[in-house]
Amino acid sequence: MSENTKSSVGIGLIGSGFMGRCHANAFASVGGLFDLPVRPVRAVLADATEELATQQAAALGFDRGTADWQALVEDDAVGIVAITAPNVLHERMALAAIAAGKTVYCEKPLSTTAASALRMTEAAEAAGVVTSVGFNFLRNPMVRLAREIIESGEIGEVTGFRGRHAENYMCDPNAPHSFRTDPQGGGALADIGSHIISMARHLLGPITEVSADCKTIYPTRPIAPGSDEHKPVVVDDMTHALVQFESGVSGSLEANWAATGRTMDLSFEVTGSKGAVTFTQEHMNELRLCTGSGARAGFTTIEAGPSHPPYGQFCPAPGHHLGFNDLKVIEVAQLLEAHATGGSCDPDFREALEVQKTVEAMQEASQTRSWVTLPR
Amino acid sequence: MSENTKSSVGIGLIGSGFMGRCHANAFASVGGLFDLPVRPVRAVLADATEELATQQAAALGFDRGTADWQALVEDDAVGIVAITAPNVLHERMALAAIAAGKTVYCEKPLSTTAASALRMTEAAEAAGVVTSVGFNFLRNPMVRLAREIIESGEIGEVTGFRGRHAENYMCDPNAPHSFRTDPQGGGALADIGSHIISMARHLLGPITEVSADCKTIYPTRPIAPGSDEHKPVVVDDMTHALVQFESGVSGSLEANWAATGRTMDLSFEVTGSKGAVTFTQEHMNELRLCTGSGARAGFTTIEAGPSHPPYGQFCPAPGHHLGFNDLKVIEVAQLLEAHATGGSCDPDFREALEVQKTVEAMQEASQTRSWVTLPR
Amino acid sequence: MSENTKSSVGIGLIGSGFMGRCHANAFASVGGLFDLPVRPVRAVLADATEELATQQAAALGFDRGTADWQALVEDDAVGIVAITAPNVLHERMALAAIAAGKTVYCEKPLSTTAASALRMTEAAEAAGVVTSVGFNFLRNPMVRLAREIIESGEIGEVTGFRGRHAENYMCDPNAPHSFRTDPQGGGALADIGSHIISMARHLLGPITEVSADCKTIYPTRPIAPGSDEHKPVVVDDMTHALVQFESGVSGSLEANWAATGRTMDLSFEVTGSKGAVTFTQEHMNELRLCTGSGARAGFTTIEAGPSHPPYGQFCPAPGHHLGFNDLKVIEVAQLLEAHATGGSCDPDFREALEVQKTVEAMQEASQTRSWVTLPR
Amino acid sequence: MSENTKSSVGIGLIGSGFMGRCHANAFASVGGLFDLPVRPVRAVLADATEELATQQAAALGFDRGTADWQALVEDDAVGIVAITAPNVLHERMALAAIAAGKTVYCEKPLSTTAASALRMTEAAEAAGVVTSVGFNFLRNPMVRLAREIIESGEIGEVTGFRGRHAENYMCDPNAPHSFRTDPQGGGALADIGSHIISMARHLLGPITEVSADCKTIYPTRPIAPGSDEHKPVVVDDMTHALVQFESGVSGSLEANWAATGRTMDLSFEVTGSKGAVTFTQEHMNELRLCTGSGARAGFTTIEAGPSHPPYGQFCPAPGHHLGFNDLKVIEVAQLLEAHATGGSCDPDFREALEVQKTVEAMQEASQTRSWVTLPR
């Protein structure tokens, strides 16, 4: 589409921390990389104070800053509201944006509880607005390839799943309390387990039964960095779970934020009757695929390249790796496409709600020491 | 010790299949590699027929063959009875050898049920004979190093475990029934899950609680290779389990003989508060260790060498890999040492019994869909 | 620095192919990621036709397009001229930009011959303008870490070098002629060998003597994609070289564009008396470092993170990989810093000239079948 | 063949150091693993003193020991003479064994100079005796697979070679002088470069032209372990070479015994027009193969298994790794086969002579700073 005849859409970004900057950068880059039906304009940025918002707006290329997120949501210059504020605020912000008829792009987790996520989902569906949730790891061309391989039957009938998201950011017993350890919606399972749950669902469909062991490794943590005062931790540092998919496949899954030595082991192995596919975010530009048998069989390391869309948007030659921030660009491209065409995003609020329900089913299974069936 | 003043011990080997040959080769090699207090003499080999036994005795360097394993067990020329016959025969053979006062070296699993394994263990302990069970993967210098690292506190307090034994030898739906699929003692969990359970216990001690999902992937299999007649399969092809160790550590574990693409993924990751250690039998001469933090931290790939006993018995320089058969040589060296000195082997019958109990607890947990506590 | 008080600089981009888009994207993103003393404004884009230029200007966020690169170079709105046009045009464009007093950012190779590169370098130095050349792989935080490790003496005295840049884009005998196979400045050595030469110099300093074997694997290629008409190839498909550094270190180096199976094996191993460091662009977010000895020694895989500047500009947590396009953002950040402060870039024209001279010394060594000493 | 009707052959082993024990172990094991036309009997072992020889004979299972290697060579009980004595003695011992009509199995390098190796080769060929040289790394089933893949054309026309043998055993500047640094026949190139040269020839045939840089990294070394007295080193610690094969293929090769961090990087990459194959002894049970193109292409990691002869002699299932000592068993099996049938071994003395000539051509090329053509 010619750039000159393209309509534009104003972006209203709430929050300018790590994820806020990541969104801003994606909206700045996406137009030069993807041929989209609409041009994003960085319109308004909201943050805690007027000063901070104004400064960040300038730094991140937004037209103006504001301390009033409600005004941002209702601003006529804004067509898409991107929410990167603390999880506990997601519901209020999203409901306001939905009420204003805006497309809503919310960071994960969708909210702090499944009940809250359900309210958000129902409001969005009733209003008919486009929604998207930031499970960025699903955007990887290698993950898209994995799904294609699974769905096409290249590895035969799927027989098993093994998944994990392990990082080390809370492995220090003196890592202090934060929003991450908030009894409401916190813990390793909610924080990063949600990534591997969303991945599992993305690849193999709904999870219907779970057994789980949610473990608090360090019973207390300092109330603040360096503080001598400690407070009990009530959320999990590590969860191991058994999962049963609707399709009949069974497997296991781990979430661990105290995994010393691991910075991003978001990994899976999907086994089939005729092959298998493995992936780890530690080598995010590779997918390992095994098919066939005999004296030449084994896992082939497939490197990302132009034959794995949408890699080609970033580079016309293979071997030029995508990075984490590029995943966010892909996410934003899908969002803009859906906004312009009235299409849908994957994952949207509904899908993120299902992830949240799975998290809570695992927490319940751990507390009751029994298998829990997910309501359909 | 001077070779000339060494006493010798006669070996009586029952069975000359894959494992029998592996034992024979180990007894043939061990004397030239280890400086042992006793010299093994390949005395008698028993197999199904006189002809087969005689032929195999000649091929494997034994003084004579016999079709009568009872005679072998009671033969004065035999001091150590090595049992590599089908699992269902282990108990009878071991009890006879124990009754004859012989050292007993039995292949894993010790028997088909924990009840049978208990009878064997109690008989051996009552008779005071030396016993050893062939969990050969524990003999790897890299596994010994892992245990040392864990016990010394180099990785701090242990916080998590993740283990797996995955192979592909039953991934073909047309792989036929065999002793492996025998309702009595068969299945992936019993066959190879026992390896990762023994490894987990070896590294972290007793497992006290389990939740598990034992899954039969292919409901029927041919009754024989190439047969059109199919029969139901009642054992598991794949088991995923949650485990709780006596020490308080929790983790997960998988046994899978239908893991397409995997030929020997016997692997573990042990995480601690200050470090982590990972291993896979796929690269059996390496151990990956992470300790420390900061700009130079990460997993170090340690390659087996003379500073990792007993590697030095095989080669005075690093980089010259050990192979699978060498693990059996190490096992046999420990056995001969224990036989000569009246010491004990690890694992002995008692330890193998505990592995068997853990297998059965997982099977029960899967059937009852509940956590099962292991009796102490 | 506050965004509001920042001055801005206009970017004039010549060329909008792969590298042109890559530049445009970097200028679009850099402001939100780095805190720079100057704000880049995408001012003018020049390309072959007015129509193409206008369209690309819109797509890539430039104020306007033009078919007249000379006008762009002299435009008062332009402070930095970025050259991504064919190599054969680099000299004319750069000389014009230098004459206009502009900062010049030129893609590699600097020019088609060392003689031409020398003219460019001398003109730039005489005019005192800032220059930068796009050897983007040097910008990797992991490469910066490698240089730090080498310079700090962590691996002791350097004793050996082993380098390679291997890709597969010309491995098909029917890959046609293009600017890459132009007798003037073409060939694998000039095209990608220049990357590993620049890397070698970046890490270990000047190369003073070379022996080389420049090999044309496929003697003819089609004159155009799919054409039946073939024309002789006079440039190398693969070069192997021995190199001697000024420091006394010796080593080897390979350039290969017919390396079937390799998409980006830009790799090196630098060995020292006390350690070694290895890298491959295939895993561009990792550096492998070995120091120390004994039972825990081995190569440690260091993963990129905030403790490896400037990674932290892209993400505050480790494990979130950088991609190829991010390297260009780092390059552009250095350029803008140098432009604003009158500092210098590394590599600048002078350094790129030395790379070009090394390429030509290797070509001469291959033709004369003798070692060639580089003029200092 | 039935064991009972097999003839036997007596082994006379000279030397009982690392390699001597390795030979002894191979002769002890080979009969139980391979079905051979002849049974090896460990007859006589010679070493420096009567006492040492007698003790070692007992430890390694030989009938008797002797301090008189000449007597061993002429002993009627000995059919195969295995030479693991210092290199400088190889010629005398081999010539004596040849004169006695014995099969000769000599450790590598065949001798200290090509002139000496030529005398040995001509004597053996004149006498018509079977010869074998211990380039054990060629025996690996994965190397055999690589050669098969190359010869069958699976990777198309071969276009390039890249080889290396790097270890760290002399990386310490205080590693003392020994036979390895003897001006006559010593140095990294002769010691381990011979392995990668033999590998290159095994895979791609004769090398006809070389350019090389033989480098002494540490100009002096202690005359003995711990000594303060240093003596100049005149042999190379590291050699980089360019090679041209008779087939027209060109490539490079490195020998390095001061490669800190490397314990056994005997590695190669053979590139073809349609594929490539890579190997490193660091993962000696794997071969990486790339063929094909498109969205599923990449390097496949092939794990050793029964479909890669003679792996199946050691184990009927894949995933059970071979180790270094097993390579020696394969070597000895070929030797016994050739001895019994009057066949030939690969490599024999003639082939080892060609390796030695290539070493000397590289040394000459380095000294004369010019390309050297090998006499045919």
Coordinates of C-alpha atoms in Angstrom, one line a residue, chain C residues 38-175:
Chain C
V38 CA 21.8 15.0 19.7
R39 CA 18.5 14.0 18.2
P40 CA 18.6 12.4 14.7
V41 CA 16.0 13.7 12.3
R42 CA 15.3 11.6 9.2
A43 CA 15.6 14.5 6.7
V44 CA 16.3 13.3 3.1
L45 CA 16.5 10.0 1.3
A46 CA 18.0 9.6 -2.1
D47 CA 17.5 6.8 -4.5
A48 CA 17.6 6.0 -8.2
T49 CA 14.3 7.7 -9.2
E50 CA 12.2 10.5 -7.8
E51 CA 9.3 8.1 -7.4
L52 CA 11.2 5.4 -5.6
A53 CA 12.9 7.9 -3.4
T54 CA 9.6 9.6 -2.4
Q55 CA 7.9 6.3 -1.7
Q56 CA 10.8 5.0 0.4
A57 CA 11.1 8.3 2.2
A58 CA 7.5 7.9 3.3
A59 CA 7.9 4.3 4.2
L60 CA 11.1 4.8 6.2
G61 CA 10.0 8.1 7.9
F62 CA 12.1 10.6 6.1
D63 CA 10.9 14.1 5.4
R64 CA 11.4 13.9 1.7
G65 CA 12.9 11.9 -1.1
T66 CA 15.1 12.9 -4.0
A67 CA 16.8 11.3 -7.0
D68 CA 19.7 13.8 -6.7
W69 CA 22.2 12.6 -4.2
Q70 CA 24.4 15.5 -4.9
A71 CA 21.7 17.8 -3.7
L72 CA 21.2 15.7 -0.6
V73 CA 24.9 15.9 0.2
E74 CA 24.8 19.7 0.0
D75 CA 21.4 20.2 1.7
D76 CA 21.6 22.4 4.8
A77 CA 19.0 20.1 6.5
V78 CA 21.6 17.3 6.3
G79 CA 24.4 17.0 8.9
I80 CA 25.2 13.3 8.4
V81 CA 25.4 11.6 5.1
A82 CA 24.8 7.8 5.2
I83 CA 26.0 6.0 2.1
T84 CA 24.5 2.6 1.3
A85 CA 24.8 2.8 -2.5
P86 CA 26.8 0.3 -4.6
N87 CA 30.5 0.1 -3.6
V88 CA 31.6 1.6 -6.9
L89 CA 29.9 4.9 -6.0
H90 CA 31.2 5.2 -2.4
E91 CA 34.2 7.3 -3.3
R92 CA 32.3 10.0 -5.3
M93 CA 29.6 10.3 -2.8
A94 CA 32.0 10.4 0.2
L95 CA 34.2 13.0 -1.4
A96 CA 31.2 15.2 -2.1
A97 CA 30.0 14.9 1.5
I98 CA 33.4 15.6 2.8
A99 CA 33.7 18.6 0.6
A100 CA 30.4 19.8 2.0
G101 CA 31.8 19.4 5.6
K102 CA 29.4 16.6 6.5
T103 CA 29.9 13.7 8.8
V104 CA 30.1 10.6 6.6
Y105 CA 28.8 7.2 7.5
C106 CA 29.7 4.7 4.8
E107 CA 28.8 1.1 4.4
K108 CA 31.6 -1.5 4.1
P109 CA 33.7 -2.1 2.2
L110 CA 34.8 1.5 2.2
S111 CA 35.6 1.3 -1.5
T112 CA 36.5 -1.1 -4.3
T113 CA 40.3 -0.6 -4.0
A114 CA 42.7 0.4 -1.3
A115 CA 43.8 3.3 -3.6
S116 CA 40.3 4.7 -3.7
A117 CA 39.9 4.1 0.1
L118 CA 43.1 6.0 0.6
R119 CA 41.8 9.0 -1.3
M120 CA 38.7 9.0 0.8
T121 CA 40.6 8.7 4.0
E122 CA 43.0 11.5 3.2
A123 CA 40.2 13.8 2.1
A124 CA 38.3 13.1 5.3
E125 CA 41.3 13.7 7.5
A126 CA 42.3 16.9 5.7
A127 CA 38.7 18.2 6.1
G128 CA 38.5 17.1 9.7
V129 CA 35.1 15.5 9.3
V130 CA 33.8 12.6 11.4
T131 CA 33.7 9.3 9.6
S132 CA 32.3 5.8 10.4
V133 CA 32.2 2.6 8.4
G134 CA 29.6 -0.1 8.8
F135 CA 31.5 -3.1 10.2
N136 CA 28.5 -3.7 12.4
F137 CA 29.6 -7.0 13.8
L138 CA 32.2 -5.2 15.9
R139 CA 29.4 -3.4 17.8
N140 CA 28.2 -6.6 19.5
P141 CA 28.5 -6.4 23.3
M142 CA 30.0 -9.9 23.3
V143 CA 32.7 -8.7 20.9
R144 CA 33.3 -5.7 23.1
L145 CA 33.6 -8.1 26.1
A146 CA 36.0 -10.3 24.1
R147 CA 38.3 -7.3 23.5
E148 CA 38.1 -6.3 27.1
I149 CA 39.1 -9.8 28.2
I150 CA 42.0 -9.9 25.7
E151 CA 43.3 -6.4 26.6
S152 CA 43.0 -6.9 30.4
G153 CA 45.2 -9.9 30.2
E154 CA 42.6 -12.3 31.6
I155 CA 43.7 -14.9 29.1
G156 CA 47.4 -14.1 29.5
E157 CA 49.7 -13.4 26.6
V158 CA 47.9 -14.0 23.3
T159 CA 49.4 -16.9 21.4
G160 CA 47.1 -17.7 18.5
F161 CA 44.2 -16.6 16.3
R162 CA 41.7 -18.6 14.3
G163 CA 39.1 -16.7 12.3
R164 CA 36.4 -17.3 9.7
H165 CA 33.5 -15.7 7.9
A166 CA 31.6 -18.4 6.1
E167 CA 28.1 -18.1 4.5
N168 CA 26.3 -20.1 1.8
Y169 CA 24.8 -17.4 -0.4
M170 CA 27.0 -18.3 -3.4
C171 CA 27.2 -22.0 -2.8
D172 CA 24.9 -22.7 -5.7
P173 CA 27.0 -22.9 -8.9
N174 CA 24.0 -21.2 -10.6
A175 CA 24.0 -18.2 -8.3

